[in-house]
PDB file of C-alpha atoms in Angstrom:
ATOM      1  CA  UNK A   1       0.000   0.000   0.000  1.00  0.00           C
ATOM      2  CA  UNK A   2       1.662   3.152  -1.245  1.00  0.00           C
ATOM      3  CA  UNK A   3       1.184   5.976   1.236  1.00  0.00           C
ATOM      4  CA  UNK A   4       3.309   8.475  -0.687  1.00  0.00           C
ATOM      5  CA  UNK A   5       3.154   8.850  -4.459  1.00  0.00           C
ATOM      6  CA  UNK A   6       5.966  10.795  -6.087  1.00  0.00           C
ATOM      7  CA  UNK A   7       6.187  12.038  -9.662  1.00  0.00           C
ATOM      8  CA  UNK A   8       7.827  12.170 -12.091  1.00  0.00           C
ATOM      9  CA  UNK A   9      10.200   9.199 -11.918  1.00  0.00           C
ATOM     10  CA  UNK A  10      12.794  11.113 -13.881  1.00  0.00           C
ATOM     11  CA  UNK A  11      13.246  14.688 -14.990  1.00  0.00           C
ATOM     12  CA  UNK A  12      15.593  16.448 -17.397  1.00  0.00           C
ATOM     13  CA  UNK A  13      15.909  20.215 -17.074  1.00  0.00           C
ATOM     14  CA  UNK A  14      18.084  22.757 -18.816  1.00  0.00           C
ATOM     15  CA  UNK A  15      20.550  24.723 -16.717  1.00  0.00           C
ATOM     16  CA  UNK A  16      18.799  27.767 -15.327  1.00  0.00           C
ATOM     17  CA  UNK A  17      15.357  26.194 -15.588  1.00  0.00           C
ATOM     18  CA  UNK A  18      12.870  25.261 -12.881  1.00  0.00           C
ATOM     19  CA  UNK A  19      12.650  21.671 -11.643  1.00  0.00           C
ATOM     20  CA  UNK A  20       9.340  20.617 -10.102  1.00  0.00           C
ATOM     21  CA  UNK A  21       8.749  17.347  -8.278  1.00  0.00           C
ATOM     22  CA  UNK A  22       5.385  16.424  -6.794  1.00  0.00           C
ATOM     23  CA  UNK A  23       4.201  14.215  -3.963  1.00  0.00           C
ATOM     24  CA  UNK A  24       0.788  13.149  -2.759  1.00  0.00           C
ATOM     25  CA  UNK A  25       0.026  11.411   0.518  1.00  0.00           C
ATOM     26  CA  UNK A  26      -2.960   9.652   2.021  1.00  0.00           C
ATOM     27  CA  UNK A  27      -2.813   9.858   5.799  1.00  0.00           C
ATOM     28  CA  UNK A  28      -3.772  13.174   7.385  1.00  0.00           C
ATOM     29  CA  UNK A  29      -1.883  12.265  10.586  1.00  0.00           C
ATOM     30  CA  UNK A  30       1.451  13.108   8.966  1.00  0.00           C
ATOM     31  CA  UNK A  31       3.000  16.244  10.436  1.00  0.00           C
ATOM     32  CA  UNK A  32       6.455  16.531   8.894  1.00  0.00           C
ATOM     33  CA  UNK A  33       7.201  16.680   5.184  1.00  0.00           C
ATOM     34  CA  UNK A  34      10.895  16.557   4.281  1.00  0.00           C
ATOM     35  CA  UNK A  35      12.690  16.317   0.981  1.00  0.00           C
ATOM     36  CA  UNK A  36      15.921  14.351   0.814  1.00  0.00           C
ATOM     37  CA  UNK A  37      18.652  14.638  -1.817  1.00  0.00           C
ATOM     38  CA  UNK A  38      20.852  11.688  -2.729  1.00  0.00           C
ATOM     39  CA  UNK A  39      23.982  11.711  -4.869  1.00  0.00           C
ATOM     40  CA  UNK A  40      25.282   8.477  -6.426  1.00  0.00           C
ATOM     41  CA  UNK A  41      27.071   6.289  -3.915  1.00  0.00           C
ATOM     42  CA  UNK A  42      25.919   8.376  -0.962  1.00  0.00           C
ATOM     43  CA  UNK A  43      23.156   8.176   1.580  1.00  0.00           C
ATOM     44  CA  UNK A  44      20.191  10.558   1.387  1.00  0.00           C
ATOM     45  CA  UNK A  45      20.576  13.900   3.159  1.00  0.00           C
ATOM     46  CA  UNK A  46      17.898  16.323   4.273  1.00  0.00           C
ATOM     47  CA  UNK A  47      17.411  19.162   1.796  1.00  0.00           C
ATOM     48  CA  UNK A  48      14.412  21.062   3.120  1.00  0.00           C
ATOM     49  CA  UNK A  49      11.332  20.272   5.207  1.00  0.00           C
ATOM     50  CA  UNK A  50       7.956  21.810   6.010  1.00  0.00           C
ATOM     51  CA  UNK A  51       5.282  21.476   8.673  1.00  0.00           C
ATOM     52  CA  UNK A  52       1.578  21.470   7.760  1.00  0.00           C
ATOM     53  CA  UNK A  53       0.854  24.819   9.431  1.00  0.00           C
ATOM     54  CA  UNK A  54       2.544  26.756   6.584  1.00  0.00           C
ATOM     55  CA  UNK A  55       1.878  26.658   2.842  1.00  0.00           C
ATOM     56  CA  UNK A  56       5.355  27.451   1.601  1.00  0.00           C
ATOM     57  CA  UNK A  57       8.959  27.329   2.752  1.00  0.00           C
ATOM     58  CA  UNK A  58      11.921  28.690   0.845  1.00  0.00           C
ATOM     59  CA  UNK A  59      15.612  28.060   1.414  1.00  0.00           C
ATOM     60  CA  UNK A  60      17.821  29.591  -1.247  1.00  0.00           C
ATOM     61  CA  UNK A  61      16.862  28.118  -4.619  1.00  0.00           C
ATOM     62  CA  UNK A  62      14.711  25.397  -3.048  1.00  0.00           C
ATOM     63  CA  UNK A  63      11.026  25.884  -2.205  1.00  0.00           C
ATOM     64  CA  UNK A  64       8.418  23.525  -0.812  1.00  0.00           C
ATOM     65  CA  UNK A  65       4.798  24.285  -1.637  1.00  0.00           C
ATOM     66  CA  UNK A  66       2.285  22.531   0.598  1.00  0.00           C
ATOM     67  CA  UNK A  67      -1.443  22.044  -0.017  1.00  0.00           C
ATOM     68  CA  UNK A  68      -2.970  20.491   3.074  1.00  0.00           C
ATOM     69  CA  UNK A  69      -6.513  20.150   1.714  1.00  0.00           C
ATOM     70  CA  UNK A  70      -5.283  18.356  -1.405  1.00  0.00           C
ATOM     71  CA  UNK A  71      -2.727  16.328   0.584  1.00  0.00           C
ATOM     72  CA  UNK A  72      -0.007  17.303  -1.840  1.00  0.00           C
ATOM     73  CA  UNK A  73       3.371  18.984  -1.609  1.00  0.00           C
ATOM     74  CA  UNK A  74       6.004  19.805  -4.166  1.00  0.00           C
ATOM     75  CA  UNK A  75       9.660  20.754  -4.450  1.00  0.00           C
ATOM     76  CA  UNK A  76      10.669  23.588  -6.755  1.00  0.00           C
ATOM     77  CA  UNK A  77      14.320  24.089  -7.665  1.00  0.00           C
ATOM     78  CA  UNK A  78      14.832  27.513  -9.202  1.00  0.00           C
ATOM     79  CA  UNK A  79      17.776  28.273 -11.515  1.00  0.00           C
ATOM     80  CA  UNK A  80      18.617  24.560 -11.657  1.00  0.00           C
ATOM     81  CA  UNK A  81      22.324  23.760 -11.873  1.00  0.00           C
ATOM     82  CA  UNK A  82      24.230  20.661 -13.063  1.00  0.00           C
ATOM     83  CA  UNK A  83      25.296  20.164  -9.439  1.00  0.00           C
ATOM     84  CA  UNK A  84      21.629  19.643  -8.561  1.00  0.00           C
ATOM     85  CA  UNK A  85      21.630  16.419 -10.589  1.00  0.00           C
ATOM     86  CA  UNK A  86      20.680  13.798  -8.018  1.00  0.00           C
ATOM     87  CA  UNK A  87      17.805  11.648  -6.838  1.00  0.00           C
ATOM     88  CA  UNK A  88      15.185  13.429  -4.753  1.00  0.00           C
ATOM     89  CA  UNK A  89      12.879  11.733  -2.289  1.00  0.00           C
ATOM     90  CA  UNK A  90       9.823  13.226  -0.684  1.00  0.00           C
ATOM     91  CA  UNK A  91       8.873  11.785   2.676  1.00  0.00           C
ATOM     92  CA  UNK A  92       6.211  11.977   5.345  1.00  0.00           C
ATOM     93  CA  UNK A  93       6.374  11.344   9.049  1.00  0.00           C
ATOM     94  CA  UNK A  94       3.497  10.448  11.324  1.00  0.00           C
ATOM     95  CA  UNK A  95       2.541  12.361  14.430  1.00  0.00           C
ATOM     96  CA  UNK A  96       4.471  11.226  17.465  1.00  0.00           C
ATOM     97  CA  UNK A  97       5.844   8.233  15.599  1.00  0.00           C
ATOM     98  CA  UNK A  98       9.185   6.955  14.505  1.00  0.00           C
ATOM     99  CA  UNK A  99       8.624   6.007  10.911  1.00  0.00           C
ATOM    100  CA  UNK A 100       9.540   8.176   7.958  1.00  0.00           C
ATOM    101  CA  UNK A 101       7.839   6.934   4.779  1.00  0.00           C
ATOM    102  CA  UNK A 102       9.576   7.746   1.523  1.00  0.00           C
ATOM    103  CA  UNK A 103       8.350   8.260  -2.006  1.00  0.00           C
ATOM    104  CA  UNK A 104       9.843   6.226  -4.844  1.00  0.00           C
ATOM    105  CA  UNK A 105      12.277   8.979  -5.828  1.00  0.00           C
ATOM    106  CA  UNK A 106      12.856  11.268  -8.810  1.00  0.00           C
ATOM    107  CA  UNK A 107      16.093  11.218 -10.764  1.00  0.00           C
ATOM    108  CA  UNK A 108      16.884  14.765 -11.826  1.00  0.00           C
ATOM    109  CA  UNK A 109      19.396  15.546 -14.546  1.00  0.00           C
ATOM    110  CA  UNK A 110      20.278  19.170 -15.235  1.00  0.00           C
ATOM    111  CA  UNK A 111      21.817  19.701 -18.659  1.00  0.00           C
ATOM    112  CA  UNK A 112      24.639  22.196 -18.863  1.00  0.00           C
TER     113      UNK A 112
ATOM    114  CA  UNK B   1      32.476  14.270  12.538  1.00  0.00           C
ATOM    115  CA  UNK B   2      31.588  10.708  11.508  1.00  0.00           C
ATOM    116  CA  UNK B   3      27.775  10.742  11.882  1.00  0.00           C
ATOM    117  CA  UNK B   4      26.448   7.326  10.852  1.00  0.00           C
ATOM    118  CA  UNK B   5      28.993   4.680   9.874  1.00  0.00           C
ATOM    119  CA  UNK B   6      28.090   1.452   8.094  1.00  0.00           C
ATOM    120  CA  UNK B   7      30.248  -1.572   7.419  1.00  0.00           C
ATOM    121  CA  UNK B   8      30.908  -3.165   5.036  1.00  0.00           C
ATOM    122  CA  UNK B   9      30.396  -0.922   2.002  1.00  0.00           C
ATOM    123  CA  UNK B  10      30.141  -3.815  -0.436  1.00  0.00           C
ATOM    124  CA  UNK B  11      29.387  -7.512   0.003  1.00  0.00           C
ATOM    125  CA  UNK B  12      28.689 -10.476  -2.241  1.00  0.00           C
ATOM    126  CA  UNK B  13      26.978 -13.479  -0.692  1.00  0.00           C
ATOM    127  CA  UNK B  14      25.961 -16.843  -1.976  1.00  0.00           C
ATOM    128  CA  UNK B  15      22.356 -17.916  -1.515  1.00  0.00           C
ATOM    129  CA  UNK B  16      21.912 -19.367   1.959  1.00  0.00           C
ATOM    130  CA  UNK B  17      24.892 -17.618   3.528  1.00  0.00           C
ATOM    131  CA  UNK B  18      24.455 -15.388   6.529  1.00  0.00           C
ATOM    132  CA  UNK B  19      25.945 -12.037   7.367  1.00  0.00           C
ATOM    133  CA  UNK B  20      25.561  -9.064   9.682  1.00  0.00           C
ATOM    134  CA  UNK B  21      25.563  -5.434   8.584  1.00  0.00           C
ATOM    135  CA  UNK B  22      26.957  -3.106  11.210  1.00  0.00           C
ATOM    136  CA  UNK B  23      25.871   0.449  11.945  1.00  0.00           C
ATOM    137  CA  UNK B  24      27.118   2.936  14.517  1.00  0.00           C
ATOM    138  CA  UNK B  25      26.221   6.575  15.173  1.00  0.00           C
ATOM    139  CA  UNK B  26      28.093   9.106  17.258  1.00  0.00           C
ATOM    140  CA  UNK B  27      25.364  11.761  17.567  1.00  0.00           C
ATOM    141  CA  UNK B  28      23.804  10.399  20.763  1.00  0.00           C
ATOM    142  CA  UNK B  29      20.570   9.718  18.871  1.00  0.00           C
ATOM    143  CA  UNK B  30      17.880   7.618  20.480  1.00  0.00           C
ATOM    144  CA  UNK B  31      16.322   6.099  17.369  1.00  0.00           C
ATOM    145  CA  UNK B  32      17.935   4.031  14.651  1.00  0.00           C
ATOM    146  CA  UNK B  33      16.628   2.497  11.430  1.00  0.00           C
ATOM    147  CA  UNK B  34      17.460   0.067   8.666  1.00  0.00           C
ATOM    148  CA  UNK B  35      16.164   0.739   5.142  1.00  0.00           C
ATOM    149  CA  UNK B  36      16.641  -1.006   1.856  1.00  0.00           C
ATOM    150  CA  UNK B  37      16.716   0.889  -1.431  1.00  0.00           C
ATOM    151  CA  UNK B  38      15.663  -0.743  -4.662  1.00  0.00           C
ATOM    152  CA  UNK B  39      15.201   0.923  -8.083  1.00  0.00           C
ATOM    153  CA  UNK B  40      11.758   2.483  -8.403  1.00  0.00           C
ATOM    154  CA  UNK B  41      10.835   1.523  -4.831  1.00  0.00           C
ATOM    155  CA  UNK B  42      12.354   4.322  -2.842  1.00  0.00           C
ATOM    156  CA  UNK B  43      13.523   3.563   0.677  1.00  0.00           C
ATOM    157  CA  UNK B  44      11.583   0.905   2.550  1.00  0.00           C
ATOM    158  CA  UNK B  45      11.859   0.473   6.287  1.00  0.00           C
ATOM    159  CA  UNK B  46      13.016  -2.976   7.415  1.00  0.00           C
ATOM    160  CA  UNK B  47      13.298  -2.546  11.190  1.00  0.00           C
ATOM    161  CA  UNK B  48      13.713   0.304  13.580  1.00  0.00           C
ATOM    162  CA  UNK B  49      14.718   0.849  17.179  1.00  0.00           C
ATOM    163  CA  UNK B  50      12.878   3.723  18.849  1.00  0.00           C
ATOM    164  CA  UNK B  51      15.259   3.644  21.794  1.00  0.00           C
ATOM    165  CA  UNK B  52      17.938   1.455  23.314  1.00  0.00           C
ATOM    166  CA  UNK B  53      16.460  -1.901  24.226  1.00  0.00           C
ATOM    167  CA  UNK B  54      13.528  -1.816  21.796  1.00  0.00           C
ATOM    168  CA  UNK B  55      13.122  -2.953  18.206  1.00  0.00           C
ATOM    169  CA  UNK B  56      10.085  -3.040  15.912  1.00  0.00           C
ATOM    170  CA  UNK B  57       9.236  -4.296  12.460  1.00  0.00           C
ATOM    171  CA  UNK B  58       8.962  -1.926   9.575  1.00  0.00           C
ATOM    172  CA  UNK B  59       7.438  -2.397   6.156  1.00  0.00           C
ATOM    173  CA  UNK B  60       9.594  -5.293   4.894  1.00  0.00           C
ATOM    174  CA  UNK B  61      11.004  -7.269   7.875  1.00  0.00           C
ATOM    175  CA  UNK B  62      10.815 -10.826   6.503  1.00  0.00           C
ATOM    176  CA  UNK B  63      14.207 -12.512   6.242  1.00  0.00           C
ATOM    177  CA  UNK B  64      15.930 -10.061   8.579  1.00  0.00           C
ATOM    178  CA  UNK B  65      16.727  -9.738  12.260  1.00  0.00           C
ATOM    179  CA  UNK B  66      18.137  -6.794  14.170  1.00  0.00           C
ATOM    180  CA  UNK B  67      19.970  -6.116  17.399  1.00  0.00           C
ATOM    181  CA  UNK B  68      20.251  -2.806  19.211  1.00  0.00           C
ATOM    182  CA  UNK B  69      23.540  -3.567  20.887  1.00  0.00           C
ATOM    183  CA  UNK B  70      23.710  -0.257  22.778  1.00  0.00           C
ATOM    184  CA  UNK B  71      22.696   3.332  22.135  1.00  0.00           C
ATOM    185  CA  UNK B  72      25.319   3.725  19.405  1.00  0.00           C
ATOM    186  CA  UNK B  73      25.026   0.466  17.504  1.00  0.00           C
ATOM    187  CA  UNK B  74      22.246  -1.215  15.529  1.00  0.00           C
ATOM    188  CA  UNK B  75      22.993  -4.305  13.453  1.00  0.00           C
ATOM    189  CA  UNK B  76      21.018  -6.048  10.710  1.00  0.00           C
ATOM    190  CA  UNK B  77      21.377  -9.784  10.194  1.00  0.00           C
ATOM    191  CA  UNK B  78      20.482 -11.900   7.204  1.00  0.00           C
ATOM    192  CA  UNK B  79      20.283 -15.487   8.435  1.00  0.00           C
ATOM    193  CA  UNK B  80      19.915 -17.163   5.033  1.00  0.00           C
ATOM    194  CA  UNK B  81      20.463 -14.739   2.186  1.00  0.00           C
ATOM    195  CA  UNK B  82      18.235 -14.892  -0.885  1.00  0.00           C
ATOM    196  CA  UNK B  83      18.657 -13.203  -4.282  1.00  0.00           C
ATOM    197  CA  UNK B  84      15.596 -11.039  -3.450  1.00  0.00           C
ATOM    198  CA  UNK B  85      17.689  -9.439  -0.725  1.00  0.00           C
ATOM    199  CA  UNK B  86      20.072  -7.973  -3.278  1.00  0.00           C
ATOM    200  CA  UNK B  87      19.781  -4.279  -2.525  1.00  0.00           C
ATOM    201  CA  UNK B  88      21.475  -1.235  -1.083  1.00  0.00           C
ATOM    202  CA  UNK B  89      21.011  -1.063   2.670  1.00  0.00           C
ATOM    203  CA  UNK B  90      21.017   2.182   4.603  1.00  0.00           C
ATOM    204  CA  UNK B  91      21.210   2.728   8.303  1.00  0.00           C
ATOM    205  CA  UNK B  92      19.813   5.981   9.690  1.00  0.00           C
ATOM    206  CA  UNK B  93      19.345   7.663  13.040  1.00  0.00           C
ATOM    207  CA  UNK B  94      17.173  10.420  14.494  1.00  0.00           C
ATOM    208  CA  UNK B  95      17.291  12.201  17.837  1.00  0.00           C
ATOM    209  CA  UNK B  96      13.948  10.662  18.791  1.00  0.00           C
ATOM    210  CA  UNK B  97      10.391  10.182  17.650  1.00  0.00           C
ATOM    211  CA  UNK B  98       7.780  12.687  16.551  1.00  0.00           C
ATOM    212  CA  UNK B  99       7.961  16.283  15.372  1.00  0.00           C
ATOM    213  CA  UNK B 100      10.574  17.707  13.054  1.00  0.00           C
ATOM    214  CA  UNK B 101      13.235  15.078  13.211  1.00  0.00           C
ATOM    215  CA  UNK B 102      15.822  14.927  10.475  1.00  0.00           C
ATOM    216  CA  UNK B 103      17.106  11.475   9.639  1.00  0.00           C
ATOM    217  CA  UNK B 104      20.862  11.096   9.208  1.00  0.00           C
ATOM    218  CA  UNK B 105      21.941   8.331   6.869  1.00  0.00           C
ATOM    219  CA  UNK B 106      25.060   6.265   6.492  1.00  0.00           C
ATOM    220  CA  UNK B 107      26.806   5.753   3.152  1.00  0.00           C
ATOM    221  CA  UNK B 108      25.065   2.470   2.468  1.00  0.00           C
ATOM    222  CA  UNK B 109      26.020  -1.185   1.991  1.00  0.00           C
ATOM    223  CA  UNK B 110      25.646  -2.599  -1.492  1.00  0.00           C
ATOM    224  CA  UNK B 111      24.740  -6.271  -1.095  1.00  0.00           C
ATOM    225  CA  UNK B 112      24.569  -8.769  -3.937  1.00  0.00           C
ATOM    226  CA  UNK B 113      23.233 -12.274  -3.347  1.00  0.00           C
ATOM    227  CA  UNK B 114      24.099 -14.759  -6.088  1.00  0.00           C
TER     228      UNK B 114
END
């Protein structure tokens, strides 16, 4: 049973363009929505995260947009750079719990 | 500043062999996790330990056992490896449960079962 659906599976963007990755979740008990970035041969690392009491969070070129009523959130990478080429995972975490549930991942390639 | 350390980084096993993946964290975190990563499947939770002395099943626990040896160390054991267990395994830790808790991951163990 897939609790987090992430799209697209892969994405190719020109340098300087905007990369957009989407996630949808099912359980309204989730209260923490992080995005992780993973480079080849490395473990995932936290990129940016949002709580459900705000609709948007921006850190540098990275923005999370959150739509609580639609149970969707997305990652926007502005002015995408070749160094942003990586796999991105959205995730959700349940209230008071210990489990972080990950989406299937999006492989982003930024063309120079 | 080691963070989460996994050993080994690579391993090839024959079907039916056993092995233990080791994980240690130096951040004084309470909770530790084992995930497996397969293409198109994301990261799936195998087992987790909310705190020292406790372990619980995750999404895909069959064929695995874990031991929380102390607060720092959390090992994953494959008693009789199967080709379906070919995967990249990640250990992670968090300060504790609930709220805004970033997970810190190790570098991964690439396991091939032939």
